[in-house]
mmCIF file of C-alpha atoms in Angstrom:
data_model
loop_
_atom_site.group_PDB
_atom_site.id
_atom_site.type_symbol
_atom_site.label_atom_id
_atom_site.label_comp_id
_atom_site.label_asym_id
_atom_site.label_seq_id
_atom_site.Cartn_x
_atom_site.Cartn_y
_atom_site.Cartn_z
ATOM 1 C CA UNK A 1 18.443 7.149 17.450
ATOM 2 C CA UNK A 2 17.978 3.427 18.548
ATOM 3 C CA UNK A 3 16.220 1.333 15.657
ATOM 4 C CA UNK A 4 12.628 0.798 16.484
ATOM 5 C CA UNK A 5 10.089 -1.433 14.217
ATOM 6 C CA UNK A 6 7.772 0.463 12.006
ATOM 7 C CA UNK A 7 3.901 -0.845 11.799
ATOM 8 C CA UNK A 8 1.293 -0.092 8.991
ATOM 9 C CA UNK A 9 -2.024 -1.442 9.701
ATOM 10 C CA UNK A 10 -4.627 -1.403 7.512
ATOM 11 C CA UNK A 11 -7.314 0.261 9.793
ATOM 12 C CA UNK A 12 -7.093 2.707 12.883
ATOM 13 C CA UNK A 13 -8.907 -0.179 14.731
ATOM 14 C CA UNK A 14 -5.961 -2.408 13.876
ATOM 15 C CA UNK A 15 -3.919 0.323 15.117
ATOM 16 C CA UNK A 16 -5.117 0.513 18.671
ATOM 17 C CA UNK A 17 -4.944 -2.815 18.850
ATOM 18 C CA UNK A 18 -1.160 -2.769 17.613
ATOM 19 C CA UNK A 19 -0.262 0.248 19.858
ATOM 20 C CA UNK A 20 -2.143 -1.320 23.121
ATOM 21 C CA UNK A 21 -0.345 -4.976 22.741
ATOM 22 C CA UNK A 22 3.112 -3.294 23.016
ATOM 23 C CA UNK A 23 3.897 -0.512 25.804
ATOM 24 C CA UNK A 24 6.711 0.857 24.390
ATOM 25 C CA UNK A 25 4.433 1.411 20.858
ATOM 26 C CA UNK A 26 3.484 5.070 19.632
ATOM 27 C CA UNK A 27 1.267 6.740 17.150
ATOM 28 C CA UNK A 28 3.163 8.207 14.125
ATOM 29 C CA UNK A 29 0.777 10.741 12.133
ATOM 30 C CA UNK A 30 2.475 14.113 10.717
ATOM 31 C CA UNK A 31 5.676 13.589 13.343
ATOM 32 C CA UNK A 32 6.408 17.047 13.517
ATOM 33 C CA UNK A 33 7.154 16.135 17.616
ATOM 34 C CA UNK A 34 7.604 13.219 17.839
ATOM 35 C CA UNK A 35 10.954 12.802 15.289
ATOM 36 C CA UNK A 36 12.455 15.779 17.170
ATOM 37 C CA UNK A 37 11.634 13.458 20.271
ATOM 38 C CA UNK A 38 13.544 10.400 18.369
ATOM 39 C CA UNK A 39 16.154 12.327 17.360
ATOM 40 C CA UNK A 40 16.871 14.083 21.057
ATOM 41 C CA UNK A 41 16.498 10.309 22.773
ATOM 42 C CA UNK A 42 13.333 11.880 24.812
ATOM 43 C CA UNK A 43 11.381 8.896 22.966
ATOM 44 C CA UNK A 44 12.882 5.542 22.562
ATOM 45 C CA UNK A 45 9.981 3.281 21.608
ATOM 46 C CA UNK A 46 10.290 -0.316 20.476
ATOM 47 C CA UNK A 47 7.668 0.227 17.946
ATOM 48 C CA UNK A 48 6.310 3.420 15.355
ATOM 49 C CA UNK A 49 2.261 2.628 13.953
ATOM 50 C CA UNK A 50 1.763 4.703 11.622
ATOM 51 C CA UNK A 51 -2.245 6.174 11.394
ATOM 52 C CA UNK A 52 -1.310 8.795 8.669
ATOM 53 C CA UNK A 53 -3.754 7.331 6.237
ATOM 54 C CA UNK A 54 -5.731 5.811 8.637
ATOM 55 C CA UNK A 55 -7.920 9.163 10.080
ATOM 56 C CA UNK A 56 -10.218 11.358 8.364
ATOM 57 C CA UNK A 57 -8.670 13.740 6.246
ATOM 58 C CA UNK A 58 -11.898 15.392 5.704
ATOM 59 C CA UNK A 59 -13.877 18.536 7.039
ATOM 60 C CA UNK A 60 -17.637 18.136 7.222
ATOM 61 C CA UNK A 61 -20.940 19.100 8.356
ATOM 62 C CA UNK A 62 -22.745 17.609 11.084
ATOM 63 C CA UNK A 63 -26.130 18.938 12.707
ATOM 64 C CA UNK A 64 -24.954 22.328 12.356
ATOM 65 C CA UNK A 65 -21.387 21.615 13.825
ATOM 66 C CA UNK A 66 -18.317 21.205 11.890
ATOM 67 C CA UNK A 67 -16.150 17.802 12.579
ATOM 68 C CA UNK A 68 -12.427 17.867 11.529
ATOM 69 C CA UNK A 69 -10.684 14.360 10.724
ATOM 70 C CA UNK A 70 -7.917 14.131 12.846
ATOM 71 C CA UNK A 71 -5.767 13.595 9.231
ATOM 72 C CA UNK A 72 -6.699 16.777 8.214
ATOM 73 C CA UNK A 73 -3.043 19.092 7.827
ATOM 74 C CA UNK A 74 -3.365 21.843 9.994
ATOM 75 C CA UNK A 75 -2.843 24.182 6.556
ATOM 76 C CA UNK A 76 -5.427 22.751 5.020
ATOM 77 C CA UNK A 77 -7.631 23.402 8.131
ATOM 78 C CA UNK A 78 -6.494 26.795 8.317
ATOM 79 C CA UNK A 79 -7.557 28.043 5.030
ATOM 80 C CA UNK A 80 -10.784 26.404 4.947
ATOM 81 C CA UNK A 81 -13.493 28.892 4.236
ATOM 82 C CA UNK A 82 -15.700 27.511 6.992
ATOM 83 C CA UNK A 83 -13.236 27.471 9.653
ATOM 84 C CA UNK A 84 -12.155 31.132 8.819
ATOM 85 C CA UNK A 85 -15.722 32.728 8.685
ATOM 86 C CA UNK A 86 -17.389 30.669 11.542
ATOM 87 C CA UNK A 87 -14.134 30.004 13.984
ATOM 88 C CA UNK A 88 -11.554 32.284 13.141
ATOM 89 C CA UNK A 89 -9.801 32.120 16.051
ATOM 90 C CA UNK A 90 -8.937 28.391 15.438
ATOM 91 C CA UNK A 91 -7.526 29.884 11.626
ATOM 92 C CA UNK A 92 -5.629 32.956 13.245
ATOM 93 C CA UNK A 93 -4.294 30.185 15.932
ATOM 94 C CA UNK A 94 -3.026 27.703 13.483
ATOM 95 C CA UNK A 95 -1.473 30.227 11.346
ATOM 96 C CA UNK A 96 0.953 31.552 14.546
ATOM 97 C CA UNK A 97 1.783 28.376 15.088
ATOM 98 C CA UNK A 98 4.951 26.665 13.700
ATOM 99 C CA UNK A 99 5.781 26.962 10.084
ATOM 100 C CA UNK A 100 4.337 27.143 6.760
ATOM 101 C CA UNK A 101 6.394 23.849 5.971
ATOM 102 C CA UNK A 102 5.325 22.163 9.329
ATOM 103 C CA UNK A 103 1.882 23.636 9.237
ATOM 104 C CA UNK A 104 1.898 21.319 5.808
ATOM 105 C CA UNK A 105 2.997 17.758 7.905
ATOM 106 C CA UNK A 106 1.341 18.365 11.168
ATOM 107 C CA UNK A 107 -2.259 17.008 12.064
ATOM 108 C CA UNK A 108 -5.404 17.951 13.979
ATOM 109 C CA UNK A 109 -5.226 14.261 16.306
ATOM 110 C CA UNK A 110 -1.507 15.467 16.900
ATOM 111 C CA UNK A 111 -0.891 19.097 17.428
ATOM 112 C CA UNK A 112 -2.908 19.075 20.781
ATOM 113 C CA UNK A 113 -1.079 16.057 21.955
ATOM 114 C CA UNK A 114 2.578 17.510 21.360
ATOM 115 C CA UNK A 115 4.394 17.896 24.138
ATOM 116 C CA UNK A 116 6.372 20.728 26.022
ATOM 117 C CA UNK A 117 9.065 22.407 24.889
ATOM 118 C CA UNK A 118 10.803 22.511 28.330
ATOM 119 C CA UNK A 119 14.956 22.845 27.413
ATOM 120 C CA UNK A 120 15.299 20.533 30.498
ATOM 121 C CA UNK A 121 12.743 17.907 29.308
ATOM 122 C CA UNK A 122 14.332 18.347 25.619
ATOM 123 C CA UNK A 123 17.570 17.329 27.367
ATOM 124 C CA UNK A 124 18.213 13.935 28.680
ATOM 125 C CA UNK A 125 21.577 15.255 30.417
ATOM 126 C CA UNK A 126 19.482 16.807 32.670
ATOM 127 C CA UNK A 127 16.898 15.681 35.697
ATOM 128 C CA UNK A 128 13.162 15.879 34.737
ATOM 129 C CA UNK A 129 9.981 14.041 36.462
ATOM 130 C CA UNK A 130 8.309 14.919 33.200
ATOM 131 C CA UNK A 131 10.501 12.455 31.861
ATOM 132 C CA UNK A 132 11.588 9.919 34.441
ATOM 133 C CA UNK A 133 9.214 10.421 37.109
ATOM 134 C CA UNK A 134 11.057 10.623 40.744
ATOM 135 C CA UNK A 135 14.083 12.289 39.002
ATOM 136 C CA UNK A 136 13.341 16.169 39.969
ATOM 137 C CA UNK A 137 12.472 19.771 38.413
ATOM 138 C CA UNK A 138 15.855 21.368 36.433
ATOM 139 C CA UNK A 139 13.842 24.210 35.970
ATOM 140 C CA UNK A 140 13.161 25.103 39.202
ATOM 141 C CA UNK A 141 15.755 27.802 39.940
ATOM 142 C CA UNK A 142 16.823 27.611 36.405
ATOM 143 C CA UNK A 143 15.649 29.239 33.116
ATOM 144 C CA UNK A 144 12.152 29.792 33.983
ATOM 145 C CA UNK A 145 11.157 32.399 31.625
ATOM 146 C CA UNK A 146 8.688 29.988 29.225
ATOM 147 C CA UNK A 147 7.403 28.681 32.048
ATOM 148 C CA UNK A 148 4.277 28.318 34.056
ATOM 149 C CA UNK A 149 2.527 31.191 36.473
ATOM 150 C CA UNK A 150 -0.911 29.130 36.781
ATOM 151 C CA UNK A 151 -1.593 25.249 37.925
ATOM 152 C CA UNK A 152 2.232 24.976 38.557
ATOM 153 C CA UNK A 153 3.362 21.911 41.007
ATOM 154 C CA UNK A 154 7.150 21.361 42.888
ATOM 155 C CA UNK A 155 6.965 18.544 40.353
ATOM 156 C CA UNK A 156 6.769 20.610 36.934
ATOM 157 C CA UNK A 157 6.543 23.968 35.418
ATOM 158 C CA UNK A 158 6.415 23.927 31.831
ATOM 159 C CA UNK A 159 3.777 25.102 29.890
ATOM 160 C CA UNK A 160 1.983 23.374 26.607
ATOM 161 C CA UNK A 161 3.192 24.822 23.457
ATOM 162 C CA UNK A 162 -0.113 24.139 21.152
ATOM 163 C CA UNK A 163 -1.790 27.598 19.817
ATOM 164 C CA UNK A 164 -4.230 25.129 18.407
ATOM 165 C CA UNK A 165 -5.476 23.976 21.608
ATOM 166 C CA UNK A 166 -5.933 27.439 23.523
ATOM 167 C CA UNK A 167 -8.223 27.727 20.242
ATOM 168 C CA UNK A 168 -9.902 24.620 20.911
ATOM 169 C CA UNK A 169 -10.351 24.872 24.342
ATOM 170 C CA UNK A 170 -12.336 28.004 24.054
ATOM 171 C CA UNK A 171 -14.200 26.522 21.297
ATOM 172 C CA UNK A 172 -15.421 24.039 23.851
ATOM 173 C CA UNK A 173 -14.524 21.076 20.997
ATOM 174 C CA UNK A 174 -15.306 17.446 21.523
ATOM 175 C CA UNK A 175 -12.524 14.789 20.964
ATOM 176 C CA UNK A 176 -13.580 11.687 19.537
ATOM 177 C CA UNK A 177 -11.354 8.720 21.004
ATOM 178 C CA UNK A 178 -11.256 5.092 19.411
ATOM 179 C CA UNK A 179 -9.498 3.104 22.230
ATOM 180 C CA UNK A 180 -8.942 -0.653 23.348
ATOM 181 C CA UNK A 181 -12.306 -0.623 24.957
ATOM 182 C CA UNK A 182 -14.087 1.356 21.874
ATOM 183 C CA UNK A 183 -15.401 4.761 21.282
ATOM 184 C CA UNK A 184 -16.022 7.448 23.382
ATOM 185 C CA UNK A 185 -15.778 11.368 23.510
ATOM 186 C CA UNK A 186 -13.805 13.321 25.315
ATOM 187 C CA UNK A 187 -14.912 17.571 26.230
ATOM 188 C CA UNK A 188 -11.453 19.316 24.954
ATOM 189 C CA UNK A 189 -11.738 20.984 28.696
ATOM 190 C CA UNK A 190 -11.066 17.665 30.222
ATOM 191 C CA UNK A 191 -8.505 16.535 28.010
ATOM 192 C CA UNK A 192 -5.221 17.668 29.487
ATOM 193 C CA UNK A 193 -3.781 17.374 33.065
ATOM 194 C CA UNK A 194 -2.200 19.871 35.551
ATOM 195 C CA UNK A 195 0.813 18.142 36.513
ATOM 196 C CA UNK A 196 0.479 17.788 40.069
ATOM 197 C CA UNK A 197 2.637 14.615 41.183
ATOM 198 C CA UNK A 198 2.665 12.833 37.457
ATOM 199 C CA UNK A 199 3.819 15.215 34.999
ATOM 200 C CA UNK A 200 4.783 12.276 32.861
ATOM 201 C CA UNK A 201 1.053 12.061 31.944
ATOM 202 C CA UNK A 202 0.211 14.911 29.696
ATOM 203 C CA UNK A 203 -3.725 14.196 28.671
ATOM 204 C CA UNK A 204 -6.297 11.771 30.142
ATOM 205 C CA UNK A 205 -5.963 9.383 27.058
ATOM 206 C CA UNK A 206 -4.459 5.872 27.693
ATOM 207 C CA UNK A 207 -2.117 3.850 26.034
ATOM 208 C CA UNK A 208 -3.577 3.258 22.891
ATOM 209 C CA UNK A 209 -5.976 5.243 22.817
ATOM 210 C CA UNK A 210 -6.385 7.338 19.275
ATOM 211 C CA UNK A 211 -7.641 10.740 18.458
ATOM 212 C CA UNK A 212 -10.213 10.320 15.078
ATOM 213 C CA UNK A 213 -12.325 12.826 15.135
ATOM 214 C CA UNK A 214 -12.760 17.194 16.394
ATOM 215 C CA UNK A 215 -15.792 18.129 16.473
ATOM 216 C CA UNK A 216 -16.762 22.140 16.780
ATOM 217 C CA UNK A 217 -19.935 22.818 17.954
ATOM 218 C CA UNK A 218 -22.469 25.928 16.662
ATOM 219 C CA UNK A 219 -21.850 28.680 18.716
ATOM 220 C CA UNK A 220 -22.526 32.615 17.904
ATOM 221 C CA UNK A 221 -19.502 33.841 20.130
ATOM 222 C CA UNK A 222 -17.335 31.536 17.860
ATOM 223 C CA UNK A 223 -17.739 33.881 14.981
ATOM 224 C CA UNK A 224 -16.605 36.810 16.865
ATOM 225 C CA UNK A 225 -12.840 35.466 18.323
ATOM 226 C CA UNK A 226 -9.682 36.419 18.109
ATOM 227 C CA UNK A 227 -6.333 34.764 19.134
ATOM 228 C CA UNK A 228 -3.057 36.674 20.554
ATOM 229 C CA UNK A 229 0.124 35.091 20.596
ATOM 230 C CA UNK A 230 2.936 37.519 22.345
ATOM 231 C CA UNK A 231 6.463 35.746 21.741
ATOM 232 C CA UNK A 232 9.794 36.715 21.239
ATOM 233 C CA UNK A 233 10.067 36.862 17.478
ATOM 234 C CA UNK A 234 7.478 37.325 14.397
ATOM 235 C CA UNK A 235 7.186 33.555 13.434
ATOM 236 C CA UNK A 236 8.414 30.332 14.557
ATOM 237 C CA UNK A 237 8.491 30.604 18.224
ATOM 238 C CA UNK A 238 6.213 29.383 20.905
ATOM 239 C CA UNK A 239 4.225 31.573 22.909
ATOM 240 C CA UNK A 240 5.030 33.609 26.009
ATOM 241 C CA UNK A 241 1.789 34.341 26.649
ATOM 242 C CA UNK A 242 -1.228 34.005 24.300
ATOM 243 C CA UNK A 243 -5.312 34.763 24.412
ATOM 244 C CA UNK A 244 -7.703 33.214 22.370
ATOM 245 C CA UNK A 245 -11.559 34.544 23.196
ATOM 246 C CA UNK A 246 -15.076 34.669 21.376
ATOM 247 C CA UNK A 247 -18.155 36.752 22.388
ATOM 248 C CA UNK A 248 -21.614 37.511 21.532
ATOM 249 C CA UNK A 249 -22.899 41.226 22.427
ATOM 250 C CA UNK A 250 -26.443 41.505 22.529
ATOM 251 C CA UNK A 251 -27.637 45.137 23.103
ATOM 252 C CA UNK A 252 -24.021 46.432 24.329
ATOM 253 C CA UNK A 253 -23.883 43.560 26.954
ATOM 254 C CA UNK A 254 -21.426 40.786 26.867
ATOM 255 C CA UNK A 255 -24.480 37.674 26.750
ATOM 256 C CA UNK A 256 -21.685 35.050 26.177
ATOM 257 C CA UNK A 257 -18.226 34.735 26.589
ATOM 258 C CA UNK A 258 -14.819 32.369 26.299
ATOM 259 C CA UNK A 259 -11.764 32.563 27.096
ATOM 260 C CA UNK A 260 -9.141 30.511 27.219
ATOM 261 C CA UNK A 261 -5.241 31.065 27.863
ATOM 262 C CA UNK A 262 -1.784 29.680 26.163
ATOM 263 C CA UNK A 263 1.410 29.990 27.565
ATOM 264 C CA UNK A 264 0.952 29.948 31.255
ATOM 265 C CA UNK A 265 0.270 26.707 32.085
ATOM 266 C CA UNK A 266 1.217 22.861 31.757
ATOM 267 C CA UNK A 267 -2.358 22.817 30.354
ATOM 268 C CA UNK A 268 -4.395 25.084 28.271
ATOM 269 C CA UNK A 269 -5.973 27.553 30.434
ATOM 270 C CA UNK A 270 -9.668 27.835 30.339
ATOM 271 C CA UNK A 271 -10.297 31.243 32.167
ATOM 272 C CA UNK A 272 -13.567 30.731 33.896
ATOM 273 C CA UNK A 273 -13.042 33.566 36.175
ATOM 274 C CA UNK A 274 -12.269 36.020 33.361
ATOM 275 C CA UNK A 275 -15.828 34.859 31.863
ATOM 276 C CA UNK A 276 -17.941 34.930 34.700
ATOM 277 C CA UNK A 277 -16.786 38.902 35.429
ATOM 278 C CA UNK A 278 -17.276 39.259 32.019
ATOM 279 C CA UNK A 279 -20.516 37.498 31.380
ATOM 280 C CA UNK A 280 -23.736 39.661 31.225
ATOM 281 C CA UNK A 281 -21.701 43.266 31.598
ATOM 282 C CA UNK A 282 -21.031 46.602 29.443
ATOM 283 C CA UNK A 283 -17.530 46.070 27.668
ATOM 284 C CA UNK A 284 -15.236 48.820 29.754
ATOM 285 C CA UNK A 285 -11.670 48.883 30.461
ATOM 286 C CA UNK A 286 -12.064 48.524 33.604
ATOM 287 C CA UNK A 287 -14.227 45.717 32.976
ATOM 288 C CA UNK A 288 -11.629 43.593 31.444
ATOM 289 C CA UNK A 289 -9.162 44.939 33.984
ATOM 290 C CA UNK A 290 -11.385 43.083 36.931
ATOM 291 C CA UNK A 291 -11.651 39.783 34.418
ATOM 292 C CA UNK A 292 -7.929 39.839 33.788
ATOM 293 C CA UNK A 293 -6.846 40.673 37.695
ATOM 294 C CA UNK A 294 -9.330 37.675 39.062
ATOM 295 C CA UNK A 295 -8.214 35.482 36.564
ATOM 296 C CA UNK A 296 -4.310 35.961 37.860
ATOM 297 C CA UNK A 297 -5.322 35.932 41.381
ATOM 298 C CA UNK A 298 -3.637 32.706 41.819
ATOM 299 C CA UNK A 299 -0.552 33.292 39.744
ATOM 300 C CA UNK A 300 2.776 32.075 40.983
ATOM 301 C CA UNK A 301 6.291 33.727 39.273
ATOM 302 C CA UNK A 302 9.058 31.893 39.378
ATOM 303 C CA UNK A 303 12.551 33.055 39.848
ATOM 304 C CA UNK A 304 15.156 31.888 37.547
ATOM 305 C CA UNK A 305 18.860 32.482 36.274
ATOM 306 C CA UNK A 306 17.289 34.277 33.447
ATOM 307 C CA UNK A 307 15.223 36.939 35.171
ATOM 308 C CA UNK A 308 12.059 34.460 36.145
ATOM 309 C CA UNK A 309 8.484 34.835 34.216
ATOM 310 C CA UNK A 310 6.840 37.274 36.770
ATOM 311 C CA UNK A 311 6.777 39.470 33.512
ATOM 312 C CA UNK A 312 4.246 37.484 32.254
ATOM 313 C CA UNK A 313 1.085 38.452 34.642
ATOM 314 C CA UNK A 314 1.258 41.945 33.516
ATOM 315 C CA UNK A 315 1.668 40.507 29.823
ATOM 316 C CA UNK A 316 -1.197 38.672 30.234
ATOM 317 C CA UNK A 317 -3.084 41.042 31.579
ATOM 318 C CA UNK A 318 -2.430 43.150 28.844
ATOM 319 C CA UNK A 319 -2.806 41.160 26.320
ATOM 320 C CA UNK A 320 -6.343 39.463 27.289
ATOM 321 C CA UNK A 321 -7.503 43.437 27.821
ATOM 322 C CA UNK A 322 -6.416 44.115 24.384
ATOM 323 C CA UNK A 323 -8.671 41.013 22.809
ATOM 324 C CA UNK A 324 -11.456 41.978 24.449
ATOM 325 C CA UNK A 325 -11.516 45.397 23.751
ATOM 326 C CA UNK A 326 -10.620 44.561 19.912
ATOM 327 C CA UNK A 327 -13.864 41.958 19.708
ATOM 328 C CA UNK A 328 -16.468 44.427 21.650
ATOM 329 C CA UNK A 329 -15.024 47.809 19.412
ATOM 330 C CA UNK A 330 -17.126 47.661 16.734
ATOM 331 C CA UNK A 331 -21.407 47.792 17.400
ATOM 332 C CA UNK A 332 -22.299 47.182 14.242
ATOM 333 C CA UNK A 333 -21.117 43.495 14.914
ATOM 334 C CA UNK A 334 -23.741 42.731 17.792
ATOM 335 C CA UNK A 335 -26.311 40.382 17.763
ATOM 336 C CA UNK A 336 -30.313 41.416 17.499
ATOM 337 C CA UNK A 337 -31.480 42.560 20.749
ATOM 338 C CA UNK A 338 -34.155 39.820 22.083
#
């Protein structure tokens, strides 16, 4: 690990001005990726500021919407009572994520900015734009089976690894940024990046730039969600393919819907074709066969020394069928008719 200095200001605005002076300096908050980063030699920075103390470790109440500290542990956030009554797909996300003892360290501002768990970015032996921009794609033709069927480029496909974030996405959450140049908010849908021809850049934040503040707005679809992980073991693996959706029924009919999709892209995958065949229609298999099928329309396999990932457009297909059909079984659920 090559010796870096290690910063604690006394404010998060102190931070950002810390982090933005130097650009080799990174955030340190519950470092649940970024030590495994130090550690591999996929981060080198000259400088660590550490925010731990320096965000919100608080849950509260806000016009009807709940805002989440970007301190606050992702356990803690789990089990509160709020979160699990009026957002449990953001509970049943966190809780598939990780482990109990990481769930404990790791942070609202940080889980959605972790990175991918790509073997070739994860090793620095091996060529990865990701990483060194200009240096090429290992996994192309490689071990492909974690990897990306949707927003793909020839420059990267790896997928993000947050269950938190599918959650979030389909929450439609705000991120509140305190940067060099001040405040401002950020829609969750607009805060990662396809990777096109700069993997390297993950999110649209800049250097500096902080997470403080989540904020979940009111919605009734968010109290009827699910998420879905499918992975290759029971706990502590990332997912092949996961689903995480809310809707309101009003009268049998599908009057709001979101859906949003982990584990097949180097972003989190809204699915706004999914919702738009679903939107205003009768739940029906075949329904959710049509939103699943126009959703994938654009899916790209890859091919790979380990059998590829075409496996996973039938998986998701499957699996976004099956969390619809679970959230629209039971009537007595549905909103008033108006």
């Amino acid at each position: 690990m090559k010796p870096f200095t290690l910063d604690r200001p006394e404010s998060a605005a102190d931070a950002v001005r810390a982090v933005a002076a130097d650009p080799t300096a990174v955030y340190l908050a519950g470092g649940t990726n970024l030590v495994d980063h130090l550690k591999l030699g996929v981060a080198a920075p000259d400088r660590i500021v550490d925010v731990k103390t320096l965000t919100s470790a608080e849950i509260r109440e806000h016009d009807g919407e709940l805002v989440i500290g970007a301190g606050v542990r992702n356990s803690d956030l789990a089990a509160d009572s709020r979160v699990r009554e009026r957002y449990p797909v953001l509970a049943e996300a966190l809780l598939s994520g990780a482990s109990a003892q990481l769930r404990n360290m790791a942070t609202t501002g940080g889980n959605p900015l972790q990175r991918t768990r790509c073997s070739y970015f994860q090793d620095v032996t091996t060529p990865c734009n990701k990483r060194s921009p200009g240096a090429g794609c290992s996994a192309l033709g490689g071990a492909t089976r974690y990897h990306a069927i949707l927003g793909a480029s020839e420059h990267c496909v790896a997928t993000h690894p947050s269950d938190m974030a599918v959650a979030l996405l389909a929450l439609d959450a705000r991120v509140h940024v305190l940067g060099p140049a001040g405040d401002r908010v950020v829609p969750f849908a607009d805060l990662h990046r396809l990777p096109g021809d700069r993997p390297d850049r993950d999110t649209v934040l800049g250097h500096g730039d902080l997470i403080t503040e989540i904020t979940l707005p009111a919605a009734s679809w968010a109290r009827r969600s699910r998420y879905r992980k499918v992975r290759d073991r029971a706990s502590y693996a990332f997912a092949l393919v996961s689903v995480a959706a809310g809707v309101s029924l009003v009268d049998g009919v599908l009057d709001d819907v979101r859906v949003a999709l982990g584990g097949v892209a180097h972003q989190p995958w809204r699915a706004y074709r999914a919702e738009e065949v679903l939107r205003g229609q009768r739940p029906s298999v075949e329904l959710f066969r049509a939103a699943a099928d126009a959703e994938l329309a654009d899916a790209r396999p890859l091919d790979g020394v380990d059998g590829g990932n075409a496996f996973k457009i039938p998986l998701t297909r499957r699996t976004l069928a099956a969390v619809l059909r679970d959230l629209t079984a039971d009537p007595t659920a549905e909103e008033p008719g108006r």
